[in-house]
Short mmCIF file of C-alpha atoms in Angstrom, two decimals:
data_model
loop_
_atom_site.label_atom_id
_atom_site.label_comp_id
_atom_site.label_asym_id
_atom_site.label_seq_id
_atom_site.Cartn_x
_atom_site.Cartn_y
_atom_site.Cartn_z
CA MET A 1 7.84 -4.45 3.64
CA ALA A 2 5.22 -2.59 5.59
CA ALA A 3 4.12 0.90 4.61
CA GLY A 4 5.91 3.51 6.62
CA GLN A 5 9.38 1.95 6.59
CA ASP A 6 12.07 4.20 5.16
CA GLU A 7 14.21 1.70 3.26
CA GLU A 8 13.46 1.19 -0.42
CA PRO A 9 12.83 -2.49 -1.34
CA ASP A 10 14.93 -4.38 -3.88
CA ASP A 11 13.38 -4.00 -7.35
CA SER A 12 14.88 -7.22 -8.74
CA ALA A 13 11.62 -9.18 -8.54
CA TRP A 14 9.79 -6.39 -10.32
CA LEU A 15 12.27 -6.40 -13.15
CA GLU A 16 11.43 -10.04 -13.90
CA ALA A 17 7.70 -9.38 -14.15
CA SER A 18 5.58 -8.67 -17.21
CA VAL A 19 4.59 -5.02 -17.68
CA ASP A 20 0.84 -5.54 -17.15
CA GLU A 21 1.42 -6.94 -13.64
CA LEU A 22 3.03 -3.78 -12.31
CA PRO A 23 1.75 -0.41 -11.14
CA GLN A 24 2.01 2.15 -13.89
CA PHE A 25 4.58 4.28 -12.09
CA ALA A 26 6.95 1.41 -11.33
CA LEU A 27 10.25 0.49 -12.89
CA ILE A 28 9.33 -2.16 -15.42
CA PRO A 29 11.31 -4.65 -17.52
CA GLU A 30 11.85 -4.72 -21.24
CA THR A 31 8.95 -5.88 -23.42
CA PRO A 32 8.93 -6.01 -27.22
CA TYR A 33 8.19 -2.27 -27.15
CA PHE A 34 9.73 -1.19 -23.88
CA SER A 35 13.29 0.10 -24.09
CA GLY A 36 13.88 1.36 -20.55
CA GLY A 37 12.44 4.01 -18.26
CA ARG A 38 9.02 4.17 -16.68
CA VAL A 39 5.50 4.06 -18.02
CA VAL A 40 3.69 7.32 -17.30
CA GLY A 41 -0.05 7.23 -16.72
CA VAL A 42 -2.83 5.01 -15.47
CA PRO A 43 -4.74 2.03 -16.92
CA GLY A 44 -6.10 3.18 -20.28
CA ASP A 45 -3.26 5.59 -21.01
CA ILE A 46 -2.10 5.39 -24.63
CA GLU A 47 1.53 4.56 -23.87
CA LEU A 48 0.57 1.83 -21.40
CA ASP A 49 -1.81 0.39 -24.03
CA LEU A 50 1.09 0.26 -26.49
CA ASP A 51 3.43 -1.53 -24.09
CA THR A 52 0.79 -4.12 -23.13
CA SER A 53 -0.64 -4.81 -26.60
CA PHE A 54 0.95 -8.27 -26.81
CA PRO A 55 -0.40 -11.72 -25.82
CA LYS A 56 -0.43 -12.43 -22.10
CA SER A 57 -0.01 -15.61 -20.10
CA ASP A 58 -2.50 -17.35 -17.77
CA SER A 59 -5.48 -17.13 -20.15
CA VAL A 60 -8.25 -19.73 -20.44
CA PHE A 61 -7.51 -20.34 -24.13
CA GLY A 62 -4.65 -19.51 -26.52
CA SER A 63 -4.22 -16.51 -28.79
CA LEU A 64 -6.77 -15.51 -31.42
CA ILE A 65 -4.18 -13.64 -33.48
CA PRO A 66 -1.37 -15.28 -35.55
CA SER A 67 2.02 -14.74 -33.93
CA GLY A 68 3.38 -13.28 -37.16
CA TYR A 69 1.35 -10.13 -36.58
CA PHE A 70 3.17 -9.41 -33.33
CA GLY A 71 6.50 -10.18 -34.96
CA TRP A 72 5.68 -7.60 -37.63
CA LYS A 73 4.91 -5.00 -34.92
CA GLU A 74 8.26 -5.66 -33.27
CA GLN A 75 10.09 -5.32 -36.57
CA VAL A 76 8.42 -1.99 -37.39
CA TYR A 77 9.48 -0.70 -34.00
CA GLU A 78 13.02 -2.01 -34.35
CA ASP A 79 13.44 -0.48 -37.82
CA HIS A 80 11.55 2.79 -37.47
CA GLY A 81 10.82 3.45 -33.76
CA ILE A 82 7.06 3.24 -34.40
CA LYS A 83 4.76 1.50 -31.90
CA LEU A 84 1.24 0.49 -32.96
CA ALA A 85 -1.71 -1.04 -31.14
CA PHE A 86 -5.28 -1.84 -32.09
CA GLY A 87 -8.14 -2.33 -29.64
CA TYR A 88 -11.86 -2.94 -29.91
CA GLN A 89 -14.17 -3.08 -26.92
CA THR A 90 -17.90 -3.28 -26.38
CA LEU A 91 -20.19 -2.85 -23.37
CA VAL A 92 -23.84 -3.88 -23.10
CA GLN A 93 -25.97 -3.03 -20.04
CA ARG A 94 -29.49 -4.19 -19.22
CA ALA A 95 -31.56 -2.62 -16.41
CA SER A 96 -34.20 -4.36 -14.33
CA ARG A 97 -36.45 -1.33 -14.89
CA SER A 98 -36.16 2.06 -16.54
CA PRO A 99 -38.37 5.09 -17.28
CA GLY A 100 -37.14 4.76 -20.90
CA GLU A 101 -34.93 2.23 -22.66
CA ARG A 102 -33.83 -0.77 -20.59
CA THR A 103 -30.74 -1.62 -22.66
CA GLY A 104 -27.62 0.41 -23.46
CA TRP A 105 -24.98 -0.87 -25.86
CA GLY A 106 -21.85 0.76 -27.25
CA GLY A 107 -18.70 -0.10 -29.18
CA TRP A 108 -15.30 1.57 -29.26
CA ALA A 109 -12.39 1.10 -31.69
CA GLN A 110 -8.89 2.53 -31.24
CA ILE A 111 -5.71 2.72 -33.28
CA GLU A 112 -2.97 4.00 -31.01
CA GLY A 113 0.63 4.77 -31.84
CA LYS A 114 3.88 6.45 -30.93
CA TRP A 115 6.81 7.47 -33.11
CA GLU A 116 9.94 7.72 -30.97
CA ILE A 117 11.88 10.26 -33.00
CA PHE A 118 14.79 11.29 -30.77
CA ASN A 119 17.14 9.35 -28.47
CA ARG A 120 15.08 6.17 -28.26
CA GLY A 121 15.59 4.51 -24.85
CA ASP A 122 17.98 7.22 -23.62
CA ASP A 123 17.84 10.53 -21.79
CA TYR A 124 15.92 13.23 -23.69
CA GLU A 125 13.85 10.74 -25.66
CA GLY A 126 11.04 12.50 -27.54
CA GLY A 127 8.21 11.38 -29.76
CA LEU A 128 4.68 11.90 -31.10
CA VAL A 129 1.72 9.99 -29.60
CA PHE A 130 -1.75 9.61 -31.13
CA ASP A 131 -5.11 7.93 -30.64
CA LEU A 132 -7.48 7.53 -33.61
CA ASP A 133 -10.76 6.80 -31.88
CA TRP A 134 -14.28 5.78 -32.97
CA ARG A 135 -17.16 5.23 -30.52
CA HIS A 136 -20.65 4.23 -31.59
CA ASP A 137 -23.96 2.74 -30.54
CA VAL A 138 -24.76 -0.91 -31.32
CA GLY A 139 -28.10 -1.95 -32.78
CA GLY A 140 -29.58 1.53 -32.43
CA ARG A 141 -29.55 1.25 -28.62
CA PRO A 142 -28.54 4.21 -26.43
CA THR A 143 -24.83 4.19 -25.69
CA PRO A 144 -24.03 3.29 -22.05
CA VAL A 145 -23.27 6.96 -21.25
CA GLU A 146 -26.65 8.13 -22.53
CA PHE A 147 -28.30 5.08 -20.95
CA GLY A 148 -27.03 5.72 -17.42
CA PHE A 149 -27.63 9.46 -17.25
CA ALA A 150 -30.61 10.12 -19.55
CA GLU A 151 -32.49 6.83 -19.37
CA LEU A 152 -31.88 5.74 -15.76
CA GLY A 153 -31.35 9.18 -14.19
CA SER A 154 -28.21 8.28 -12.25
CA ALA A 155 -26.12 11.18 -10.93
CA GLN A 156 -22.98 9.07 -11.42
CA GLY A 157 -24.08 7.34 -14.60
CA THR A 158 -23.36 3.70 -15.35
CA ASP A 159 -20.37 4.44 -17.60
CA VAL A 160 -18.56 7.46 -19.07
CA ALA A 161 -16.40 5.76 -21.71
CA PHE A 162 -18.86 4.25 -24.20
CA PHE A 163 -20.61 7.02 -26.11
CA GLU A 164 -20.87 8.13 -29.74
CA TRP A 165 -18.61 10.09 -32.10
CA ASP A 166 -17.23 9.65 -35.60
CA PRO A 167 -13.60 8.53 -36.08
CA ASN A 168 -11.40 11.34 -34.78
CA LEU A 169 -7.85 11.99 -33.73
CA VAL A 170 -8.80 12.53 -30.10
CA ALA A 171 -5.23 12.65 -28.79
CA PHE A 172 -2.10 13.99 -30.48
CA TYR A 173 0.73 15.18 -28.28
CA TRP A 174 4.49 15.43 -27.97
CA ASP A 175 5.93 13.21 -25.24
CA GLN A 176 9.35 14.26 -23.91
CA TRP A 177 11.71 12.80 -21.34
CA LEU A 178 14.48 14.78 -19.73
CA GLU A 179 16.56 12.50 -17.54
CA LYS A 180 15.19 8.97 -17.98
CA ASP A 181 13.22 7.67 -14.98
CA SER A 182 13.15 11.17 -13.53
CA PHE A 183 11.07 13.72 -15.47
CA ASN A 184 8.60 13.47 -18.35
CA PHE A 185 6.19 16.00 -19.88
CA ARG A 186 3.51 16.07 -22.59
CA VAL A 187 2.18 18.96 -24.68
CA GLY A 188 -0.74 18.81 -27.10
CA LYS A 189 -4.19 17.31 -27.34
CA GLN A 190 -4.63 14.92 -24.43
CA LEU A 191 -6.96 13.62 -21.72
CA ALA A 192 -6.14 14.74 -18.17
CA ALA A 193 -7.71 11.61 -16.67
CA ASN A 194 -5.11 9.44 -18.44
CA ILE A 195 -2.32 10.77 -16.25
CA PHE A 196 -4.17 12.19 -13.23
CA ASP A 197 -5.78 10.23 -10.35
CA PHE A 198 -4.11 6.80 -10.29
CA PHE A 199 -6.28 3.76 -9.51
CA ARG A 200 -5.20 0.19 -10.09
CA PHE A 201 -8.60 -0.95 -11.46
CA LYS A 202 -9.45 2.25 -13.33
CA ASP A 203 -9.74 1.01 -16.93
CA PRO A 204 -13.47 1.16 -17.91
CA ARG A 205 -12.83 -1.15 -20.88
CA THR A 206 -11.96 -4.15 -18.69
CA SER A 207 -12.61 -3.44 -15.00
CA PHE A 208 -15.14 -1.17 -13.26
CA SER A 209 -17.78 0.59 -15.34
CA ALA A 210 -19.02 2.85 -12.53
CA PRO A 211 -17.66 6.38 -13.17
CA ALA A 212 -16.92 6.79 -9.46
CA PHE A 213 -14.02 4.37 -10.00
CA THR A 214 -12.91 5.45 -13.50
CA VAL A 215 -12.94 9.05 -14.76
CA ALA A 216 -15.21 10.26 -11.90
CA PRO A 217 -16.69 13.33 -13.70
CA ALA A 218 -19.36 13.75 -11.00
CA SER A 219 -16.73 14.65 -8.40
CA ILE A 220 -13.63 15.86 -10.32
CA PRO A 221 -14.39 18.63 -12.88
CA ALA A 222 -11.80 17.47 -15.44
CA PRO A 223 -12.38 18.27 -19.13
CA ALA A 224 -12.71 16.00 -22.15
CA PHE A 225 -9.90 15.47 -24.67
CA GLY A 226 -8.41 18.87 -25.43
CA TYR A 227 -5.21 20.90 -25.52
CA GLY A 228 -3.01 21.07 -22.47
CA ALA A 229 0.23 20.06 -20.82
CA SER A 230 1.17 17.61 -18.11
CA PHE A 231 4.24 16.30 -16.34
CA LYS A 232 5.40 13.38 -14.21
CA TRP A 233 8.34 13.73 -11.82
CA TRP A 234 10.14 11.30 -9.50
CA PRO A 235 12.04 13.49 -6.97
CA LYS A 236 14.31 10.57 -6.06
CA LYS A 237 15.57 8.60 -9.03
CA GLY A 238 14.57 4.97 -8.56
CA GLY A 239 12.20 5.92 -5.74
CA SER A 240 8.49 5.24 -5.47
CA THR A 241 7.26 8.76 -4.70
CA TYR A 242 6.00 10.77 -7.67
CA VAL A 243 4.38 14.10 -8.54
CA VAL A 244 1.95 14.60 -11.44
CA GLY A 245 0.75 17.97 -12.71
CA THR A 246 -1.69 18.83 -15.48
CA ILE A 247 -3.33 21.93 -16.96
CA ASN A 248 -5.98 21.56 -19.65
CA ASP A 249 -8.47 23.61 -21.66
CA MET A 250 -11.92 23.40 -20.05
CA ASN A 251 -13.55 23.98 -23.46
CA GLY A 252 -11.63 21.30 -25.33
CA SER A 253 -13.43 18.93 -27.68
CA PRO A 254 -12.28 15.49 -28.85
CA THR A 255 -13.78 16.09 -32.30
CA GLU A 256 -12.33 19.57 -32.93
CA TYR A 257 -8.74 20.63 -33.59
CA ASP A 258 -8.83 24.41 -33.26
CA PRO A 259 -6.89 25.42 -30.12
CA SER A 260 -8.25 29.00 -30.13
CA THR A 261 -10.34 28.50 -26.97
CA LEU A 262 -7.08 28.18 -25.05
CA PHE A 263 -6.46 31.86 -25.71
CA ASP A 264 -9.95 33.27 -26.36
CA GLU A 265 -11.57 31.85 -23.21
CA SER A 266 -8.57 31.04 -20.99
CA GLU A 267 -10.62 28.65 -18.84
CA PHE A 268 -8.59 25.79 -17.44
CA PHE A 269 -8.52 22.69 -15.26
CA TYR A 270 -5.54 22.48 -12.91
CA GLY A 271 -4.54 19.24 -11.21
CA LEU A 272 -1.69 18.19 -8.94
CA GLU A 273 -1.14 14.66 -7.60
CA ILE A 274 1.40 13.54 -5.00
CA GLY A 275 1.65 9.81 -4.39
CA THR A 276 3.81 6.87 -3.46
CA PHE A 277 4.00 3.08 -3.74
CA TRP A 278 5.17 0.50 -1.22
CA LYS A 279 6.52 -2.45 -3.22
CA ARG A 280 7.05 -6.01 -1.98
CA GLY A 281 7.16 -8.23 -5.06
CA VAL A 282 5.68 -8.93 -8.47
CA GLY A 283 2.31 -7.16 -8.64
CA ASP A 284 2.31 -6.77 -4.84
CA PHE A 285 2.15 -3.14 -3.71
CA ASP A 286 0.28 -0.59 -1.64
CA HIS A 287 -0.49 2.90 -2.85
CA LEU A 288 -1.50 6.32 -1.49
CA HIS A 289 -2.02 9.65 -3.22
CA LEU A 290 -3.49 13.12 -2.71
CA ASN A 291 -5.09 15.04 -5.59
CA LEU A 292 -5.59 18.81 -5.52
CA PHE A 293 -7.64 20.37 -8.32
CA TYR A 294 -9.35 23.56 -9.46
CA ALA A 295 -11.55 24.24 -12.49
CA ASP A 296 -12.69 27.53 -13.99
CA GLU A 297 -16.28 27.83 -15.14
CA THR A 298 -16.59 27.00 -18.80
CA SER A 299 -18.08 28.84 -21.77
CA SER A 300 -18.95 25.63 -23.63
CA LEU A 301 -21.81 24.50 -21.34
CA PRO A 302 -25.42 25.34 -22.30
CA GLN A 303 -26.88 28.41 -20.63
CA GLY A 304 -28.87 27.54 -17.52
CA GLN A 305 -26.82 24.45 -16.70
CA PRO A 306 -24.94 24.52 -13.36
CA ASN A 307 -21.57 26.12 -14.12
CA GLU A 308 -19.48 27.31 -11.18
CA ALA A 309 -15.72 27.50 -10.75
CA GLY A 310 -14.34 25.68 -7.78
CA GLY A 311 -11.75 23.32 -6.39
CA GLY A 312 -11.30 20.38 -4.13
CA PHE A 313 -9.17 17.43 -3.15
CA LYS A 314 -9.16 13.65 -3.24
CA LEU A 315 -7.38 11.23 -0.92
CA ALA A 316 -7.14 7.68 -2.28
CA GLY A 317 -5.23 4.55 -1.46
CA SER A 318 -5.05 0.78 -1.60
CA LYS A 319 -3.62 -1.99 0.57
CA GLN A 320 -2.75 -5.50 -0.60
CA TRP A 321 -2.74 -8.73 1.39
CA ASP A 322 -1.54 -11.55 -0.88
CA GLU A 323 -4.31 -11.93 -3.52
CA PHE A 324 -6.64 -9.39 -1.88
CA VAL A 325 -6.49 -5.64 -2.55
CA SER A 326 -8.65 -3.24 -0.54
CA PHE A 327 -9.12 0.36 -1.71
CA GLY A 328 -10.93 3.53 -0.77
CA SER A 329 -11.13 7.26 -1.43
CA TYR A 330 -12.81 10.47 -0.33
CA THR A 331 -13.36 13.47 -2.63
CA TYR A 332 -14.46 16.97 -1.68
CA ASN A 333 -15.44 19.30 -4.54
CA ARG A 334 -17.03 22.74 -4.95
CA ALA A 335 -17.03 23.04 -8.78
CA GLU A 336 -20.30 22.53 -10.67
CA GLY A 337 -20.62 21.57 -14.32
CA GLY A 338 -16.97 20.89 -15.06
CA GLY A 339 -15.61 20.27 -18.52
CA LEU A 340 -18.16 17.53 -19.26
CA GLY A 341 -21.17 19.22 -17.63
CA LEU A 342 -21.52 16.27 -15.24
CA THR A 343 -19.82 17.53 -12.07
CA LEU A 344 -22.39 17.86 -9.27
CA ALA A 345 -21.04 16.07 -6.17
CA GLU A 346 -19.73 17.84 -3.09
CA HIS A 347 -18.79 14.67 -1.18
CA THR A 348 -17.96 11.29 -2.71
CA VAL A 349 -16.84 8.17 -0.84
CA ASN A 350 -15.66 4.96 -2.53
CA ALA A 351 -14.55 1.67 -1.01
CA GLY A 352 -14.05 -1.86 -2.21
CA VAL A 353 -11.96 -4.98 -2.55
CA ALA A 354 -10.50 -7.06 -5.39
CA PHE A 355 -9.34 -10.68 -5.51
CA LEU A 356 -6.49 -11.21 -7.97
CA ARG A 357 -6.14 -14.12 -10.44
CA PRO A 358 -9.25 -16.11 -9.43
CA PHE A 359 -8.92 -19.83 -10.26
CA GLY A 360 -5.37 -19.17 -11.49
CA TYR A 361 -6.43 -17.10 -14.52
CA ARG A 362 -5.24 -13.54 -15.14
CA GLY A 363 -7.70 -10.83 -14.04
CA GLU A 364 -9.61 -10.05 -10.87
CA LEU A 365 -12.92 -10.20 -9.05
CA GLY A 366 -13.88 -6.68 -7.99
CA LEU A 367 -16.48 -5.21 -5.65
CA GLY A 368 -16.93 -1.46 -5.22
CA LEU A 369 -19.32 0.72 -3.20
CA SER A 370 -19.85 4.44 -3.81
CA TRP A 371 -21.84 7.21 -2.12
CA LEU A 372 -22.41 10.64 -3.66
CA ASP A 373 -23.77 13.77 -1.96
CA PRO A 374 -24.75 16.45 -4.55
CA ILE A 375 -23.92 20.14 -4.06
CA ASN A 376 -27.54 20.93 -4.95
CA ASP A 377 -29.53 20.16 -1.79
CA SER A 378 -32.66 19.49 -3.86
CA LEU A 379 -31.04 16.30 -5.19
CA ASP A 380 -30.96 13.15 -3.09
CA ASP A 381 -27.80 11.34 -2.13
CA GLU A 382 -27.05 8.36 -4.36
CA PHE A 383 -25.61 5.00 -3.32
CA ALA A 384 -24.36 2.46 -5.83
CA ALA A 385 -22.51 -0.85 -5.89
CA GLU A 386 -20.78 -2.82 -8.62
CA ALA A 387 -19.27 -6.30 -8.86
CA TYR A 388 -17.40 -7.77 -11.84
CA TRP A 389 -15.09 -10.56 -12.95
CA LYS A 390 -12.29 -9.53 -15.32
CA LEU A 391 -11.02 -12.68 -17.05
CA LEU A 392 -8.36 -13.20 -19.72
CA LEU A 393 -10.40 -15.48 -21.99
CA THR A 394 -7.70 -15.76 -24.66
CA SER A 395 -4.21 -14.29 -24.48
CA ASP A 396 -5.47 -11.20 -26.34
CA LEU A 397 -9.14 -10.96 -25.28
CA TRP A 398 -10.60 -9.79 -21.95
CA ILE A 399 -14.17 -10.62 -20.95
CA THR A 400 -15.81 -8.88 -17.98
CA PRO A 401 -19.31 -9.84 -16.81
CA GLY A 402 -20.68 -7.69 -14.01
CA ILE A 403 -23.67 -6.39 -12.10
CA ARG A 404 -24.46 -2.91 -10.81
CA PHE A 405 -26.99 -1.66 -8.24
CA ILE A 406 -28.21 1.95 -7.94
CA ASP A 407 -30.36 2.94 -4.98
CA ASP A 408 -32.95 5.58 -5.95
CA PRO A 409 -31.19 7.41 -8.83
CA ALA A 410 -30.67 11.06 -7.81
CA LEU A 411 -31.76 12.58 -11.14
CA SER A 412 -34.92 10.47 -11.31
CA PRO A 413 -36.61 10.80 -7.89
CA SER A 414 -39.65 8.78 -8.96
CA SER A 415 -37.52 5.75 -9.85
CA ASP A 416 -37.01 2.85 -7.48
CA SER A 417 -33.71 1.06 -7.06
CA ILE A 418 -32.30 -0.44 -10.24
CA VAL A 419 -30.21 -3.55 -10.90
CA ILE A 420 -28.11 -3.55 -14.08
CA GLY A 421 -26.44 -6.57 -15.63
CA GLN A 422 -23.53 -5.89 -17.94
CA LEU A 423 -20.99 -7.59 -20.17
CA LYS A 424 -17.88 -6.15 -21.80
CA LEU A 425 -15.24 -7.52 -24.16
CA ARG A 426 -11.86 -6.05 -25.12
CA LEU A 427 -9.67 -7.35 -27.94
CA PHE A 428 -6.14 -5.91 -27.90
CA LEU A 429 -3.42 -6.54 -30.45
#
């Protein structure tokens, strides 16, 4: 069905698909963990991780993990309403040249869970969600975050997910449904980017590494993990149009648990997203959304660093033709600094294409282009490109080789263009 037609398509084909093939706001079928309703969030969201933490089909090789482990997970959920998932991922990047280190390498372990305490699978279901998270360097190399910004001088960075902190409970929130498939909200320690700004290939653990396509801190001044609230609403039950809202502490920290800055500083990020899907079949859909956002200046940034309140908008969408998916976005922003201290772009343009299931294996080939125009006129514009191949090597292991090109990094004017090779692995179970 073409975009723009009024009639809703039949969801029967979607209900026969596996959860990882569908957009994250779609009606999805039962899985060993999924008991009805809709997944809320984007790739990388904790609850989506939980529902997809089982072996997948169309891999090159079979499973690494004994099947009894997954049977045990199902039994724990059946008996106690507790979902558990473990993931470990690593990313290594090597630059053709660099003013400093030429290699960045980081690792990231997660134990994620949800205890569905009330009304499991029914209206008014409620439960606790957590993410115990450890990120570290490998071999004493700079982590990819430090590597891209500090070593290469890129205004966008080469990654924003692989950095360093001790094991911490970075997310801990209450997840509550009202009417199933209609309204959901969260309150507690969370990450705004996990529910705000949908993008089909957003997960930095398996797809793009370029921040322009993942968390995008250069252009959207969202904070790190911290206290806040968010909601997801489908105005028409069973429809494809949705509304997301989020408000979060701009001074939140993933490694601290004191919520006092919520009240002492009262500096917040506000985000609203309105979007829709056009569905045709299993994994075949188009998407369009508009983000509106505003961020207060923040007290947690070092003195002298750019730190200005401001707002903006983002228009993003994708169009699918059989195995090909094209996508693009434009972001306008007037905030500087943001919750991570990395927001500096006034105009950002992204475009690209993906080819699904190359050679019959699960995953995609992706190519993305990004252009960033800083608010500070003394900084040059920055153009970057990235290509990758996400491949399901075994039924519980992704491998993603890729290459990235940065033309004259904006924060290092003396540097020439840089080519970066990269490799990432993600084990999920």
